[in-house]
Amino acid sequence: MWLVAHPHHGLKQLMGRWRALTAPKFPPFVRALPQPSLSRRRCRATVAVTPMASTATSRRRPRRGSKGPNADLCRTLTDCTRRGDAAAAMAAFDAAVSGAGADADTPLRLAAHQYNQLLHLLASADRSSFPGPAAAAAARRVFAHMLQAGAPPSEATITSLARVIAAADDPGSSAADEAFELVATMKDKYGLSPRLRSYGPVLAAFRSAGEAAKAYAVEAHMTASGVSPEEPELAALLDVSSRAGDADKVYEYMHKLRQAVDCVSEETAGVVEAWFRSDKAAMAGCRYRLACIDIDMEETRKFADSVAGLALERETKTNFSRFQEWLEANKEYQAIVDGANIALYQQNFAEGGFSLTQLDAVITELRDRYHGKWPLVILHNKRIAKLMENSSNRHLIETWRTNGALYTSPSGSNDDWYWLYAAIKLNCLLVTNDEMRDHIFELLGSSFFPKWKQRHRVKYTFNKGKAVLVMPPSYSSEIQESEMGSWHIPMEEKSGDERGRIWLCIGRGGSCKEHGEVPTTNGVVHEIPPTEASKVVQQRLAENKNETISGKRKDRD
């Protein structure tokens, strides 16, 4: 339809006719509101609907962001969770439950994660402001309401509930038994598999109560559920066994601790030391040399295969496969060198760069140690192309190539995979200051890798241009038991420097008496002489206290 402008019609008349023609046709019960002014860029027709008699009693639609009749409670729970205020959250919950009971038309219904919010708040609440028995009673009310409302519980639900109840510390109550029952039956009742965190609070409660038999029952259920205890759980079992005077169980858990961890925390060390200072055991110093525990070769082979599998997924397959074939034909290396890590060591200054001089110093030191035998240096080819422009660099690189001491990883590759695979496959030393903690090494996800790294990584520093290699210790930093029954337990060394690690040297009663080193009274040592290893540690610390071991390197095109 066209609107023709007549010469005698003014603009106002023309626009009036246009609005009349384009105005929407509303039903009788709809009244059009005034049109917006012409000054606005967009003209939108806004309508107000006058409800008919049949819709007068209809319920008003909730505004956006509201969650129905429980909106206030939801907002309160979120706020209390942010502030960690369990008491305020429970007060709001109880008030909402009471209000819902009085009004049958507005039942209290929360989502499963909101019930979990409440239970988590109760589990982490400060017991000085929210005592254990009161928190346990509140948790039971929340869980009962959750089941009544039909919200499905999760493993986190049961774990939080068990944690609150186990910590109730109500004299004469069976709170820990109730908590264990919750964890032990979650599979049958709700189809949920317990996790390690599910057992921790229960085990802690039985440890605190000194109920060794019940703690052993928790461990048996863990085993049946395919859950392996870690250091905190084994420390709890050691402690409760020690206080019960159960020597067989103590040594059983000592062996399990040995399999689970390489070194122990100060808390665990205190538990072990308390046992050996008790009347049931004796603690004594010894002069046995710490052993170097061999790494299983079959396990090493499987680990090398897993590293190769990961590398083939992330690298160009033909490139890495070619490297594997080359390495298979060249197996005689005793050391692999992370070239970029060494060449970039402490080069973060104005005149710093890629130092082949440092790399050559490390190669020279390795050749001196291994009777002239060349190591294998891994370098990215983008480095080589630039270095060859310098005549002195070119001479070094050509010398390394002539003697089979250099392999260049191709463009688009990550040289980490190459030097790591080579060192594991050949079961030889790896010279690098790389701590191997980034995402690549996280992919390995194996307890074997830290042990392998400890036995094979060689760190380095420089003293007046000469490379100083820090070889792996001649012993394994893991829990060891000697043939005479004495135990050597390494404590956690946060600095990462093995030379500063502290060891506990302990033994069963009489295990060191044949050598007559240490006089004891009632199984308690008066003086514990330092072991040979600890003397070496102290000497090395004095010699190297000013040394800094660090490194940086990342080559990727």
PDB file of N, CA, C and O in Angstrom, residues 327-397:
ATOM      1  N   LEU A 327      67.660 -44.052  17.686  1.00  0.00           N
ATOM      2  CA  LEU A 327      68.133 -44.365  19.039  1.00  0.00           C
ATOM      3  C   LEU A 327      68.342 -45.867  19.204  1.00  0.00           C
ATOM      4  O   LEU A 327      69.253 -46.303  19.912  1.00  0.00           O
ATOM      5  N   GLU A 328      67.516 -46.667  18.539  1.00  0.00           N
ATOM      6  CA  GLU A 328      67.658 -48.115  18.607  1.00  0.00           C
ATOM      7  C   GLU A 328      69.000 -48.556  18.019  1.00  0.00           C
ATOM      8  O   GLU A 328      69.601 -49.535  18.470  1.00  0.00           O
ATOM      9  N   ALA A 329      69.467 -47.801  17.050  1.00  0.00           N
ATOM     10  CA  ALA A 329      70.745 -48.141  16.408  1.00  0.00           C
ATOM     11  C   ALA A 329      71.939 -47.506  17.113  1.00  0.00           C
ATOM     12  O   ALA A 329      73.096 -47.802  16.776  1.00  0.00           O
ATOM     13  N   ASN A 330      71.682 -46.623  18.096  1.00  0.00           N
ATOM     14  CA  ASN A 330      72.765 -45.930  18.810  1.00  0.00           C
ATOM     15  C   ASN A 330      72.483 -45.977  20.310  1.00  0.00           C
ATOM     16  O   ASN A 330      72.011 -45.015  20.903  1.00  0.00           O
ATOM     17  N   LYS A 331      72.798 -47.119  20.928  1.00  0.00           N
ATOM     18  CA  LYS A 331      72.392 -47.366  22.321  1.00  0.00           C
ATOM     19  C   LYS A 331      73.509 -47.182  23.337  1.00  0.00           C
ATOM     20  O   LYS A 331      73.295 -47.425  24.527  1.00  0.00           O
ATOM     21  N   GLU A 332      74.678 -46.747  22.916  1.00  0.00           N
ATOM     22  CA  GLU A 332      75.842 -46.820  23.798  1.00  0.00           C
ATOM     23  C   GLU A 332      76.051 -45.586  24.679  1.00  0.00           C
ATOM     24  O   GLU A 332      77.066 -45.485  25.351  1.00  0.00           O
ATOM     25  N   TYR A 333      75.131 -44.651  24.680  1.00  0.00           N
ATOM     26  CA  TYR A 333      75.311 -43.431  25.466  1.00  0.00           C
ATOM     27  C   TYR A 333      75.097 -43.705  26.947  1.00  0.00           C
ATOM     28  O   TYR A 333      74.202 -44.463  27.334  1.00  0.00           O
ATOM     29  N   GLN A 334      75.906 -43.046  27.783  1.00  0.00           N
ATOM     30  CA  GLN A 334      75.734 -43.154  29.235  1.00  0.00           C
ATOM     31  C   GLN A 334      75.112 -41.899  29.835  1.00  0.00           C
ATOM     32  O   GLN A 334      74.773 -41.891  31.015  1.00  0.00           O
ATOM     33  N   ALA A 335      74.972 -40.854  29.025  1.00  0.00           N
ATOM     34  CA  ALA A 335      74.355 -39.610  29.520  1.00  0.00           C
ATOM     35  C   ALA A 335      73.664 -38.895  28.360  1.00  0.00           C
ATOM     36  O   ALA A 335      74.191 -38.836  27.246  1.00  0.00           O
ATOM     37  N   ILE A 336      72.468 -38.359  28.648  1.00  0.00           N
ATOM     38  CA  ILE A 336      71.723 -37.522  27.713  1.00  0.00           C
ATOM     39  C   ILE A 336      71.769 -36.091  28.252  1.00  0.00           C
ATOM     40  O   ILE A 336      71.607 -35.869  29.459  1.00  0.00           O
ATOM     41  N   VAL A 337      71.999 -35.119  27.368  1.00  0.00           N
ATOM     42  CA  VAL A 337      72.171 -33.727  27.790  1.00  0.00           C
ATOM     43  C   VAL A 337      71.041 -32.873  27.226  1.00  0.00           C
ATOM     44  O   VAL A 337      70.820 -32.858  26.009  1.00  0.00           O
ATOM     45  N   ASP A 338      70.333 -32.181  28.121  1.00  0.00           N
ATOM     46  CA  ASP A 338      69.296 -31.220  27.727  1.00  0.00           C
ATOM     47  C   ASP A 338      70.019 -29.932  27.319  1.00  0.00           C
ATOM     48  O   ASP A 338      70.271 -29.048  28.135  1.00  0.00           O
ATOM     49  N   GLY A 339      70.362 -29.836  26.023  1.00  0.00           N
ATOM     50  CA  GLY A 339      71.245 -28.776  25.560  1.00  0.00           C
ATOM     51  C   GLY A 339      70.734 -27.378  25.825  1.00  0.00           C
ATOM     52  O   GLY A 339      71.489 -26.509  26.280  1.00  0.00           O
ATOM     53  N   ALA A 340      69.464 -27.118  25.534  1.00  0.00           N
ATOM     54  CA  ALA A 340      68.929 -25.769  25.701  1.00  0.00           C
ATOM     55  C   ALA A 340      68.928 -25.343  27.160  1.00  0.00           C
ATOM     56  O   ALA A 340      69.201 -24.188  27.489  1.00  0.00           O
ATOM     57  N   ASN A 341      68.617 -26.260  28.054  1.00  0.00           N
ATOM     58  CA  ASN A 341      68.586 -25.934  29.479  1.00  0.00           C
ATOM     59  C   ASN A 341      69.952 -25.462  29.964  1.00  0.00           C
ATOM     60  O   ASN A 341      70.062 -24.506  30.738  1.00  0.00           O
ATOM     61  N   ILE A 342      71.008 -26.103  29.479  1.00  0.00           N
ATOM     62  CA  ILE A 342      72.366 -25.748  29.904  1.00  0.00           C
ATOM     63  C   ILE A 342      72.838 -24.457  29.228  1.00  0.00           C
ATOM     64  O   ILE A 342      73.419 -23.577  29.866  1.00  0.00           O
ATOM     65  N   ALA A 343      72.568 -24.328  27.935  1.00  0.00           N
ATOM     66  CA  ALA A 343      73.035 -23.149  27.201  1.00  0.00           C
ATOM     67  C   ALA A 343      72.343 -21.868  27.652  1.00  0.00           C
ATOM     68  O   ALA A 343      72.889 -20.774  27.506  1.00  0.00           O
ATOM     69  N   LEU A 344      71.140 -21.984  28.221  1.00  0.00           N
ATOM     70  CA  LEU A 344      70.393 -20.807  28.685  1.00  0.00           C
ATOM     71  C   LEU A 344      70.521 -20.578  30.190  1.00  0.00           C
ATOM     72  O   LEU A 344      69.900 -19.673  30.744  1.00  0.00           O
ATOM     73  N   TYR A 345      71.313 -21.398  30.856  1.00  0.00           N
ATOM     74  CA  TYR A 345      71.474 -21.295  32.308  1.00  0.00           C
ATOM     75  C   TYR A 345      72.054 -19.934  32.703  1.00  0.00           C
ATOM     76  O   TYR A 345      73.123 -19.540  32.240  1.00  0.00           O
ATOM     77  N   GLN A 346      71.311 -19.193  33.534  1.00  0.00           N
ATOM     78  CA  GLN A 346      71.709 -17.891  34.062  1.00  0.00           C
ATOM     79  C   GLN A 346      72.132 -16.912  32.949  1.00  0.00           C
ATOM     80  O   GLN A 346      73.078 -16.132  33.110  1.00  0.00           O
ATOM     81  N   GLN A 347      71.411 -16.934  31.847  1.00  0.00           N
ATOM     82  CA  GLN A 347      71.707 -16.031  30.730  1.00  0.00           C
ATOM     83  C   GLN A 347      70.698 -14.882  30.625  1.00  0.00           C
ATOM     84  O   GLN A 347      70.598 -14.237  29.582  1.00  0.00           O
ATOM     85  N   ASN A 348      69.943 -14.679  31.699  1.00  0.00           N
ATOM     86  CA  ASN A 348      68.918 -13.620  31.678  1.00  0.00           C
ATOM     87  C   ASN A 348      69.507 -12.266  32.093  1.00  0.00           C
ATOM     88  O   ASN A 348      69.110 -11.660  33.076  1.00  0.00           O
ATOM     89  N   PHE A 349      70.502 -11.808  31.311  1.00  0.00           N
ATOM     90  CA  PHE A 349      71.089 -10.481  31.516  1.00  0.00           C
ATOM     91  C   PHE A 349      71.300  -9.861  30.134  1.00  0.00           C
ATOM     92  O   PHE A 349      71.119 -10.520  29.093  1.00  0.00           O
ATOM     93  N   ALA A 350      71.687  -8.617  30.104  1.00  0.00           N
ATOM     94  CA  ALA A 350      71.705  -7.853  28.847  1.00  0.00           C
ATOM     95  C   ALA A 350      72.529  -8.537  27.757  1.00  0.00           C
ATOM     96  O   ALA A 350      72.103  -8.637  26.608  1.00  0.00           O
ATOM     97  N   GLU A 351      73.733  -8.991  28.102  1.00  0.00           N
ATOM     98  CA  GLU A 351      74.599  -9.599  27.095  1.00  0.00           C
ATOM     99  C   GLU A 351      74.420 -11.106  27.008  1.00  0.00           C
ATOM    100  O   GLU A 351      75.161 -11.786  26.288  1.00  0.00           O
ATOM    101  N   GLY A 352      73.472 -11.638  27.757  1.00  0.00           N
ATOM    102  CA  GLY A 352      73.282 -13.088  27.786  1.00  0.00           C
ATOM    103  C   GLY A 352      72.687 -13.609  26.490  1.00  0.00           C
ATOM    104  O   GLY A 352      72.078 -12.884  25.713  1.00  0.00           O
ATOM    105  N   GLY A 353      72.864 -14.882  26.254  1.00  0.00           N
ATOM    106  CA  GLY A 353      72.317 -15.502  25.056  1.00  0.00           C
ATOM    107  C   GLY A 353      72.383 -17.004  25.168  1.00  0.00           C
ATOM    108  O   GLY A 353      72.365 -17.567  26.265  1.00  0.00           O
ATOM    109  N   PHE A 354      72.461 -17.665  24.026  1.00  0.00           N
ATOM    110  CA  PHE A 354      72.532 -19.122  23.996  1.00  0.00           C
ATOM    111  C   PHE A 354      74.010 -19.511  24.051  1.00  0.00           C
ATOM    112  O   PHE A 354      74.734 -19.417  23.064  1.00  0.00           O
ATOM    113  N   SER A 355      74.462 -19.946  25.242  1.00  0.00           N
ATOM    114  CA  SER A 355      75.890 -20.133  25.489  1.00  0.00           C
ATOM    115  C   SER A 355      76.350 -21.559  25.161  1.00  0.00           C
ATOM    116  O   SER A 355      76.183 -22.480  25.967  1.00  0.00           O
ATOM    117  N   LEU A 356      76.952 -21.722  24.004  1.00  0.00           N
ATOM    118  CA  LEU A 356      77.539 -23.030  23.672  1.00  0.00           C
ATOM    119  C   LEU A 356      78.773 -23.301  24.520  1.00  0.00           C
ATOM    120  O   LEU A 356      79.169 -24.450  24.703  1.00  0.00           O
ATOM    121  N   THR A 357      79.385 -22.250  25.047  1.00  0.00           N
ATOM    122  CA  THR A 357      80.555 -22.424  25.920  1.00  0.00           C
ATOM    123  C   THR A 357      80.162 -23.212  27.168  1.00  0.00           C
ATOM    124  O   THR A 357      80.888 -24.117  27.601  1.00  0.00           O
ATOM    125  N   GLN A 358      79.017 -22.865  27.755  1.00  0.00           N
ATOM    126  CA  GLN A 358      78.534 -23.604  28.929  1.00  0.00           C
ATOM    127  C   GLN A 358      78.225 -25.057  28.560  1.00  0.00           C
ATOM    128  O   GLN A 358      78.562 -25.994  29.298  1.00  0.00           O
ATOM    129  N   LEU A 359      77.580 -25.234  27.432  1.00  0.00           N
ATOM    130  CA  LEU A 359      77.237 -26.584  26.996  1.00  0.00           C
ATOM    131  C   LEU A 359      78.495 -27.415  26.748  1.00  0.00           C
ATOM    132  O   LEU A 359      78.569 -28.593  27.148  1.00  0.00           O
ATOM    133  N   ASP A 360      79.502 -26.808  26.153  1.00  0.00           N
ATOM    134  CA  ASP A 360      80.752 -27.523  25.904  1.00  0.00           C
ATOM    135  C   ASP A 360      81.458 -27.881  27.212  1.00  0.00           C
ATOM    136  O   ASP A 360      82.091 -28.939  27.316  1.00  0.00           O
ATOM    137  N   ALA A 361      81.351 -27.002  28.229  1.00  0.00           N
ATOM    138  CA  ALA A 361      81.966 -27.290  29.535  1.00  0.00           C
ATOM    139  C   ALA A 361      81.327 -28.521  30.179  1.00  0.00           C
ATOM    140  O   ALA A 361      82.023 -29.351  30.789  1.00  0.00           O
ATOM    141  N   VAL A 362      79.998 -28.660  30.043  1.00  0.00           N
ATOM    142  CA  VAL A 362      79.314 -29.840  30.593  1.00  0.00           C
ATOM    143  C   VAL A 362      79.735 -31.091  29.838  1.00  0.00           C
ATOM    144  O   VAL A 362      80.001 -32.148  30.437  1.00  0.00           O
ATOM    145  N   ILE A 363      79.809 -30.994  28.507  1.00  0.00           N
ATOM    146  CA  ILE A 363      80.222 -32.150  27.700  1.00  0.00           C
ATOM    147  C   ILE A 363      81.642 -32.577  28.080  1.00  0.00           C
ATOM    148  O   ILE A 363      81.936 -33.778  28.230  1.00  0.00           O
ATOM    149  N   THR A 364      82.523 -31.609  28.267  1.00  0.00           N
ATOM    150  CA  THR A 364      83.911 -31.909  28.648  1.00  0.00           C
ATOM    151  C   THR A 364      83.970 -32.615  29.991  1.00  0.00           C
ATOM    152  O   THR A 364      84.712 -33.600  30.166  1.00  0.00           O
ATOM    153  N   GLU A 365      83.182 -32.138  30.961  1.00  0.00           N
ATOM    154  CA  GLU A 365      83.165 -32.761  32.291  1.00  0.00           C
ATOM    155  C   GLU A 365      82.649 -34.189  32.213  1.00  0.00           C
ATOM    156  O   GLU A 365      83.182 -35.096  32.874  1.00  0.00           O
ATOM    157  N   LEU A 366      81.616 -34.431  31.409  1.00  0.00           N
ATOM    158  CA  LEU A 366      81.076 -35.791  31.256  1.00  0.00           C
ATOM    159  C   LEU A 366      82.102 -36.713  30.598  1.00  0.00           C
ATOM    160  O   LEU A 366      82.257 -37.875  31.000  1.00  0.00           O
ATOM    161  N   ARG A 367      82.817 -36.217  29.603  1.00  0.00           N
ATOM    162  CA  ARG A 367      83.836 -37.037  28.939  1.00  0.00           C
ATOM    163  C   ARG A 367      84.973 -37.377  29.903  1.00  0.00           C
ATOM    164  O   ARG A 367      85.527 -38.487  29.867  1.00  0.00           O
ATOM    165  N   ASP A 368      85.331 -36.440  30.777  1.00  0.00           N
ATOM    166  CA  ASP A 368      86.369 -36.713  31.780  1.00  0.00           C
ATOM    167  C   ASP A 368      85.925 -37.810  32.740  1.00  0.00           C
ATOM    168  O   ASP A 368      86.740 -38.655  33.151  1.00  0.00           O
ATOM    169  N   ARG A 369      84.643 -37.794  33.082  1.00  0.00           N
ATOM    170  CA  ARG A 369      84.135 -38.795  34.031  1.00  0.00           C
ATOM    171  C   ARG A 369      84.030 -40.173  33.390  1.00  0.00           C
ATOM    172  O   ARG A 369      84.167 -41.190  34.068  1.00  0.00           O
ATOM    173  N   TYR A 370      83.707 -40.212  32.103  1.00  0.00           N
ATOM    174  CA  TYR A 370      83.434 -41.493  31.444  1.00  0.00           C
ATOM    175  C   TYR A 370      84.501 -41.842  30.410  1.00  0.00           C
ATOM    176  O   TYR A 370      84.197 -42.380  29.344  1.00  0.00           O
ATOM    177  N   HIS A 371      85.751 -41.521  30.724  1.00  0.00           N
ATOM    178  CA  HIS A 371      86.917 -41.981  29.959  1.00  0.00           C
ATOM    179  C   HIS A 371      86.810 -41.611  28.477  1.00  0.00           C
ATOM    180  O   HIS A 371      87.080 -42.448  27.592  1.00  0.00           O
ATOM    181  N   GLY A 372      86.407 -40.399  28.216  1.00  0.00           N
ATOM    182  CA  GLY A 372      86.384 -39.901  26.844  1.00  0.00           C
ATOM    183  C   GLY A 372      85.129 -40.236  26.066  1.00  0.00           C
ATOM    184  O   GLY A 372      85.003 -39.835  24.897  1.00  0.00           O
ATOM    185  N   LYS A 373      84.206 -40.950  26.672  1.00  0.00           N
ATOM    186  CA  LYS A 373      82.976 -41.334  25.962  1.00  0.00           C
ATOM    187  C   LYS A 373      82.070 -40.112  25.806  1.00  0.00           C
ATOM    188  O   LYS A 373      81.851 -39.360  26.746  1.00  0.00           O
ATOM    189  N   TRP A 374      81.532 -39.940  24.599  1.00  0.00           N
ATOM    190  CA  TRP A 374      80.708 -38.774  24.320  1.00  0.00           C
ATOM    191  C   TRP A 374      79.269 -38.982  24.816  1.00  0.00           C
ATOM    192  O   TRP A 374      78.716 -40.067  24.663  1.00  0.00           O
ATOM    193  N   PRO A 375      78.653 -37.914  25.372  1.00  0.00           N
ATOM    194  CA  PRO A 375      77.225 -37.981  25.706  1.00  0.00           C
ATOM    195  C   PRO A 375      76.394 -37.649  24.464  1.00  0.00           C
ATOM    196  O   PRO A 375      76.956 -37.318  23.403  1.00  0.00           O
ATOM    197  N   LEU A 376      75.090 -37.735  24.568  1.00  0.00           N
ATOM    198  CA  LEU A 376      74.194 -37.335  23.482  1.00  0.00           C
ATOM    199  C   LEU A 376      73.516 -36.023  23.859  1.00  0.00           C
ATOM    200  O   LEU A 376      72.812 -35.947  24.877  1.00  0.00           O
ATOM    201  N   VAL A 377      73.732 -34.993  23.049  1.00  0.00           N
ATOM    202  CA  VAL A 377      73.129 -33.677  23.272  1.00  0.00           C
ATOM    203  C   VAL A 377      71.886 -33.546  22.389  1.00  0.00           C
ATOM    204  O   VAL A 377      71.963 -33.815  21.176  1.00  0.00           O
ATOM    205  N   ILE A 378      70.770 -33.160  22.982  1.00  0.00           N
ATOM    206  CA  ILE A 378      69.538 -32.916  22.222  1.00  0.00           C
ATOM    207  C   ILE A 378      69.353 -31.409  22.087  1.00  0.00           C
ATOM    208  O   ILE A 378      69.299 -30.695  23.088  1.00  0.00           O
ATOM    209  N   LEU A 379      69.262 -30.930  20.840  1.00  0.00           N
ATOM    210  CA  LEU A 379      69.039 -29.505  20.572  1.00  0.00           C
ATOM    211  C   LEU A 379      67.987 -29.355  19.476  1.00  0.00           C
ATOM    212  O   LEU A 379      67.894 -30.194  18.574  1.00  0.00           O
ATOM    213  N   HIS A 380      67.221 -28.284  19.564  1.00  0.00           N
ATOM    214  CA  HIS A 380      66.225 -27.998  18.526  1.00  0.00           C
ATOM    215  C   HIS A 380      66.935 -27.453  17.288  1.00  0.00           C
ATOM    216  O   HIS A 380      67.883 -26.677  17.391  1.00  0.00           O
ATOM    217  N   ASN A 381      66.455 -27.854  16.088  1.00  0.00           N
ATOM    218  CA  ASN A 381      67.177 -27.464  14.875  1.00  0.00           C
ATOM    219  C   ASN A 381      67.120 -25.958  14.595  1.00  0.00           C
ATOM    220  O   ASN A 381      67.973 -25.415  13.903  1.00  0.00           O
ATOM    221  N   LYS A 382      66.125 -25.261  15.149  1.00  0.00           N
ATOM    222  CA  LYS A 382      66.082 -23.807  14.943  1.00  0.00           C
ATOM    223  C   LYS A 382      67.261 -23.122  15.642  1.00  0.00           C
ATOM    224  O   LYS A 382      67.735 -22.074  15.211  1.00  0.00           O
ATOM    225  N   ARG A 383      67.745 -23.744  16.737  1.00  0.00           N
ATOM    226  CA  ARG A 383      68.929 -23.223  17.416  1.00  0.00           C
ATOM    227  C   ARG A 383      70.173 -23.419  16.540  1.00  0.00           C
ATOM    228  O   ARG A 383      71.014 -22.528  16.408  1.00  0.00           O
ATOM    229  N   ILE A 384      70.271 -24.598  15.959  1.00  0.00           N
ATOM    230  CA  ILE A 384      71.467 -24.953  15.188  1.00  0.00           C
ATOM    231  C   ILE A 384      71.659 -24.013  14.003  1.00  0.00           C
ATOM    232  O   ILE A 384      72.771 -23.526  13.736  1.00  0.00           O
ATOM    233  N   ALA A 385      70.554 -23.731  13.286  1.00  0.00           N
ATOM    234  CA  ALA A 385      70.661 -22.889  12.086  1.00  0.00           C
ATOM    235  C   ALA A 385      71.260 -21.529  12.409  1.00  0.00           C
ATOM    236  O   ALA A 385      72.116 -21.011  11.672  1.00  0.00           O
ATOM    237  N   LYS A 386      70.858 -20.952  13.519  1.00  0.00           N
ATOM    238  CA  LYS A 386      71.371 -19.633  13.898  1.00  0.00           C
ATOM    239  C   LYS A 386      72.804 -19.714  14.413  1.00  0.00           C
ATOM    240  O   LYS A 386      73.645 -18.842  14.134  1.00  0.00           O
ATOM    241  N   LEU A 387      73.099 -20.771  15.178  1.00  0.00           N
ATOM    242  CA  LEU A 387      74.435 -20.909  15.758  1.00  0.00           C
ATOM    243  C   LEU A 387      75.507 -21.141  14.691  1.00  0.00           C
ATOM    244  O   LEU A 387      76.665 -20.742  14.855  1.00  0.00           O
ATOM    245  N   MET A 388      75.127 -21.788  13.618  1.00  0.00           N
ATOM    246  CA  MET A 388      76.103 -22.101  12.564  1.00  0.00           C
ATOM    247  C   MET A 388      76.621 -20.860  11.847  1.00  0.00           C
ATOM    248  O   MET A 388      77.611 -20.925  11.108  1.00  0.00           O
ATOM    249  N   GLU A 389      75.976 -19.711  12.053  1.00  0.00           N
ATOM    250  CA  GLU A 389      76.438 -18.473  11.432  1.00  0.00           C
ATOM    251  C   GLU A 389      77.746 -17.983  12.047  1.00  0.00           C
ATOM    252  O   GLU A 389      78.486 -17.208  11.437  1.00  0.00           O
ATOM    253  N   ASN A 390      78.031 -18.452  13.282  1.00  0.00           N
ATOM    254  CA  ASN A 390      79.265 -18.062  13.974  1.00  0.00           C
ATOM    255  C   ASN A 390      80.319 -19.158  13.771  1.00  0.00           C
ATOM    256  O   ASN A 390      80.050 -20.341  13.981  1.00  0.00           O
ATOM    257  N   SER A 391      81.540 -18.766  13.376  1.00  0.00           N
ATOM    258  CA  SER A 391      82.565 -19.762  13.024  1.00  0.00           C
ATOM    259  C   SER A 391      82.984 -20.635  14.205  1.00  0.00           C
ATOM    260  O   SER A 391      83.171 -21.848  14.050  1.00  0.00           O
ATOM    261  N   SER A 392      83.120 -20.033  15.406  1.00  0.00           N
ATOM    262  CA  SER A 392      83.532 -20.831  16.581  1.00  0.00           C
ATOM    263  C   SER A 392      82.425 -21.806  16.984  1.00  0.00           C
ATOM    264  O   SER A 392      82.705 -22.958  17.342  1.00  0.00           O
ATOM    265  N   ASN A 393      81.190 -21.331  16.904  1.00  0.00           N
ATOM    266  CA  ASN A 393      80.060 -22.222  17.193  1.00  0.00           C
ATOM    267  C   ASN A 393      80.003 -23.354  16.165  1.00  0.00           C
ATOM    268  O   ASN A 393      79.740 -24.514  16.503  1.00  0.00           O
ATOM    269  N   ARG A 394      80.261 -22.985  14.900  1.00  0.00           N
ATOM    270  CA  ARG A 394      80.187 -23.985  13.832  1.00  0.00           C
ATOM    271  C   ARG A 394      81.208 -25.095  14.072  1.00  0.00           C
ATOM    272  O   ARG A 394      80.911 -26.288  13.857  1.00  0.00           O
ATOM    273  N   HIS A 395      82.387 -24.711  14.535  1.00  0.00           N
ATOM    274  CA  HIS A 395      83.429 -25.718  14.801  1.00  0.00           C
ATOM    275  C   HIS A 395      82.982 -26.698  15.893  1.00  0.00           C
ATOM    276  O   HIS A 395      83.172 -27.918  15.753  1.00  0.00           O
ATOM    277  N   LEU A 396      82.374 -26.157  16.986  1.00  0.00           N
ATOM    278  CA  LEU A 396      81.901 -27.037  18.066  1.00  0.00           C
ATOM    279  C   LEU A 396      80.817 -27.983  17.565  1.00  0.00           C
ATOM    280  O   LEU A 396      80.839 -29.190  17.839  1.00  0.00           O
ATOM    281  N   ILE A 397      79.850 -27.427  16.847  1.00  0.00           N
ATOM    282  CA  ILE A 397      78.716 -28.232  16.379  1.00  0.00           C
ATOM    283  C   ILE A 397      79.185 -29.336  15.433  1.00  0.00           C
ATOM    284  O   ILE A 397      78.735 -30.488  15.516  1.00  0.00           O
TER     285      ILE A 397
END
